[in-house]
Short mmCIF file of C-alpha atoms and ligand atoms in Angstrom, two decimals:
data_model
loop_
_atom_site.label_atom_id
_atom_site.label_comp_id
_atom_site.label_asym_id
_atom_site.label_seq_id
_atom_site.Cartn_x
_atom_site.Cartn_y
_atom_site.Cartn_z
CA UNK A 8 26.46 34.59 -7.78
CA UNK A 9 25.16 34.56 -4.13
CA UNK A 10 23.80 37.74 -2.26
CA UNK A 11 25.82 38.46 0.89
CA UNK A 12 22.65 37.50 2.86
CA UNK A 13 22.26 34.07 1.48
CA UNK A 14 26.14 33.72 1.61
CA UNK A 15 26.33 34.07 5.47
CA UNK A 16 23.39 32.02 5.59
CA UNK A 17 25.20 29.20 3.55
CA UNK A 18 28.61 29.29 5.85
CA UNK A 19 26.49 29.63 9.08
CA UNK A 20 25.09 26.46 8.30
CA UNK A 21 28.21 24.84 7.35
CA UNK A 22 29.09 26.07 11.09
CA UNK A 23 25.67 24.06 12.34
CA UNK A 24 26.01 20.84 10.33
CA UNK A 25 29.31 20.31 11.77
CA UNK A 26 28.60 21.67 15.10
CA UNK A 27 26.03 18.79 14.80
CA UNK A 28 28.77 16.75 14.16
CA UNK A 29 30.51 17.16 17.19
CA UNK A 30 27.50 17.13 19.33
CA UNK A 31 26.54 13.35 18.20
CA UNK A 32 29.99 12.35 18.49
CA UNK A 33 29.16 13.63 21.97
CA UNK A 34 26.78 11.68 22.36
CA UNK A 35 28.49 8.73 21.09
CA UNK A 36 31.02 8.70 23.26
CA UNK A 37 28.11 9.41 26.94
CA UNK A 38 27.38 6.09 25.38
CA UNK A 39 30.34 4.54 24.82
CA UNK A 40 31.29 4.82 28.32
CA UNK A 41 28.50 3.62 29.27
CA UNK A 42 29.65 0.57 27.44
CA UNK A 43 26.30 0.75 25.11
CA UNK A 44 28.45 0.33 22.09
CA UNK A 45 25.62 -0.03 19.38
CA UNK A 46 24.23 3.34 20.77
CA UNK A 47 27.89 4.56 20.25
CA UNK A 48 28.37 3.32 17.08
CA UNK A 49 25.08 4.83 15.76
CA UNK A 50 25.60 8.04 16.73
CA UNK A 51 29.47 8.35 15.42
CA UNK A 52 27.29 6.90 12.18
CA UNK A 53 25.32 10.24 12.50
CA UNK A 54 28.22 12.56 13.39
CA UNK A 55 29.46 11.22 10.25
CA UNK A 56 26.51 12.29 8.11
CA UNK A 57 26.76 15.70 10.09
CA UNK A 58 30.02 16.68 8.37
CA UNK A 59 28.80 15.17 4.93
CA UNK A 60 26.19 17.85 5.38
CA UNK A 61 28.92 20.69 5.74
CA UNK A 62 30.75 19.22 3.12
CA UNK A 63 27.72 19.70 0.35
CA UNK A 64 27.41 22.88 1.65
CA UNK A 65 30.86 24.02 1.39
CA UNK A 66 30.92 22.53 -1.89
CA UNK A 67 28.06 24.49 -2.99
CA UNK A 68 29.59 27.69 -2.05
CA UNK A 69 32.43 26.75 -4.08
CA UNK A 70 30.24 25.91 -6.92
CA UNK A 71 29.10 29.74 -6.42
CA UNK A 72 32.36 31.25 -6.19
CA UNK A 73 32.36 32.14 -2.48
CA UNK A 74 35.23 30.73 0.07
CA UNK A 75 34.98 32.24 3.24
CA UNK A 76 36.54 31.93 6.63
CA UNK A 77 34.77 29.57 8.54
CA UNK A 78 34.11 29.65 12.13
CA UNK A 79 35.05 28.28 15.50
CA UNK A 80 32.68 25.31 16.78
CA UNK A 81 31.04 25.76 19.76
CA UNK A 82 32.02 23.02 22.36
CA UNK A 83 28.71 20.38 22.33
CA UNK A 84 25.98 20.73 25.05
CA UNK A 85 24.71 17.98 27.40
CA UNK A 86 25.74 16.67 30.46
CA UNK A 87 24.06 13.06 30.33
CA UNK A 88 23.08 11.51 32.84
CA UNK A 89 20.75 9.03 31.57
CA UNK A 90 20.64 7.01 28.00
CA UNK A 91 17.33 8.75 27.12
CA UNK A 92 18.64 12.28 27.20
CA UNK A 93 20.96 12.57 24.24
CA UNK A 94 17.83 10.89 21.98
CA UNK A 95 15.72 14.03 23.42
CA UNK A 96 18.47 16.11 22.56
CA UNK A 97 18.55 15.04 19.25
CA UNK A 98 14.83 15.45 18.57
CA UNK A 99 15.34 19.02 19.75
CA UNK A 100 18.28 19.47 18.09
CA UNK A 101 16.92 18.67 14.48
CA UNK A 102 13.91 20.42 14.87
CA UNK A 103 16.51 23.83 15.41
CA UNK A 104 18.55 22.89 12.32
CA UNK A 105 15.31 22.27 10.32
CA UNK A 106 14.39 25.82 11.45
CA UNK A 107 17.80 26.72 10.30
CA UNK A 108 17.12 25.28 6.86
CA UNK A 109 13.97 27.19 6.68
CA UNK A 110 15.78 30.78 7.29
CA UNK A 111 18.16 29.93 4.35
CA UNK A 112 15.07 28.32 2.26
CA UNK A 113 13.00 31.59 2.99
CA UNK A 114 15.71 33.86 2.38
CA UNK A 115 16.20 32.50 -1.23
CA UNK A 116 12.75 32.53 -2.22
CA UNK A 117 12.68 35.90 -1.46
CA UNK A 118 15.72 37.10 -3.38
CA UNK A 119 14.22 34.68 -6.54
CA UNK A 120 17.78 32.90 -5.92
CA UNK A 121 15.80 29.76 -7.42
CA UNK A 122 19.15 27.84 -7.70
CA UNK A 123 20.06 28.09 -3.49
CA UNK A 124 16.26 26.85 -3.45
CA UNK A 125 16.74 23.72 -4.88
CA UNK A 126 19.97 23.03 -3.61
CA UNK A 127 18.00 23.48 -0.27
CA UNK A 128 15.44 20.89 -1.67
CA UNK A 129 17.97 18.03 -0.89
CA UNK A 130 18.14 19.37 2.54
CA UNK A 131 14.77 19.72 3.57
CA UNK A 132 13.92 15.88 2.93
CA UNK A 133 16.93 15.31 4.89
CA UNK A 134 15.44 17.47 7.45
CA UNK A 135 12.10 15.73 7.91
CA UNK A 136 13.99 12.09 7.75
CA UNK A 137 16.10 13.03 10.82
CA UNK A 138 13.27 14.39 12.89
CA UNK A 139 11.13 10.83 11.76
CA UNK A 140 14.31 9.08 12.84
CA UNK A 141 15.53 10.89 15.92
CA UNK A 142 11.38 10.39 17.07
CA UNK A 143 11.29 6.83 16.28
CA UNK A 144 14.28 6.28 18.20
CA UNK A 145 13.04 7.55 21.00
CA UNK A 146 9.80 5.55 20.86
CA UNK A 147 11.51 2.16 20.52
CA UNK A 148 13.75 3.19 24.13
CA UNK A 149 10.29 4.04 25.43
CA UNK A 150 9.00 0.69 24.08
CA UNK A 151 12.14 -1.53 25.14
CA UNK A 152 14.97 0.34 25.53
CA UNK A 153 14.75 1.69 29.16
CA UNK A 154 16.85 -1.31 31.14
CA UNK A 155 18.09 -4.81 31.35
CA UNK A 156 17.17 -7.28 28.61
CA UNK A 157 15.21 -4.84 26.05
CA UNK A 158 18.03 -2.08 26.57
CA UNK A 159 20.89 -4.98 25.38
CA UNK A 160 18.39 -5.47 22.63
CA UNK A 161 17.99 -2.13 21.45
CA UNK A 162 21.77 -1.18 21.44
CA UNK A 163 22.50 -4.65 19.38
CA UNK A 164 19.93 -3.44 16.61
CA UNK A 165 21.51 -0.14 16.74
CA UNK A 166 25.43 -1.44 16.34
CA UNK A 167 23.71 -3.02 12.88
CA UNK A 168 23.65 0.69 11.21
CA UNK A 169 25.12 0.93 8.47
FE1 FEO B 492 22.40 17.86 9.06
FE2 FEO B 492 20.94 16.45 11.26
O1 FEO B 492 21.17 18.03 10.33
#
């Protein structure tokens, strides 16, 4: 059974993955109307991945016994102007949920709640392959992405996401 603590914890995050969620799709559609479709369809990709993570979670509290109510999502941040700012955003934005992660990680170490702990395990490799990714994205725009041919090149590779 989960402490209160790591409970709250648990359903906060649920609350952050899919504010994530909402946030890239955000993002997706600055780009879509910009008419940079694989930039678009990478980051609905990502929103999509979002939720998945607030799904495990939500499963895992399940798993545990605890249902509780969730929470209203925050309306996304970022008024874009420019295609570079939502891939800073990101950066900055995974670095906060890895933080996030850490609380929760922490928290369960503490209370010898080795179970949370490794459920957390699957997180915190997730963690360190969105920073890598959200960083390498914004290296290749700073390589090729910033306008005109390199730019069309960029958002084709991205449209090939899987
Ligand atoms: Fe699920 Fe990108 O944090």
């Amino acid at each position: 059974m989960l402490s209160k603590k790591i409970e709250k914890l648990l359903v906060d995050q649920v609350n952050a993955e899919l504010y994530s969620g909402y946030l890239y799709l955000h993002m997706a559609d600055f780009y879509a109307e910009k008419g940079l479709m694989g930039f678009a369809s990478w980051f609905k990709k990502q929103a999509e991945e979002e939720v998945e993570h607030g799904l495990k979670i939500r499963d895992y509290l399940h798993q545990e016994n605890s249902v509780l109510p969730l929470a209203p999502i925050a309306a996304p941040e970022g008024d874009f102007k420019e295609p570079k700012e939502p891939l800073l955003l990101q950066l900055a934005h995974e670095k906060k949920v890895t933080a996030l992660i850490n609380v929760i990680y922490k928290a369960a170490r503490e209370e010898g709640d080795y179970r949370t702990e490794r459920f957390l395990d699957w997180f915190i490799d997730e963690q360190a392959e969105e920073e890598e990714n959200a960083l390498a994205l914004i290296e290749k725009f700073e390589l090729l992405g910033k306008e005109g041919q390199g730019l069309y090149l960029l958002d084709k590779e991205l449209g090939k996401r899987e």
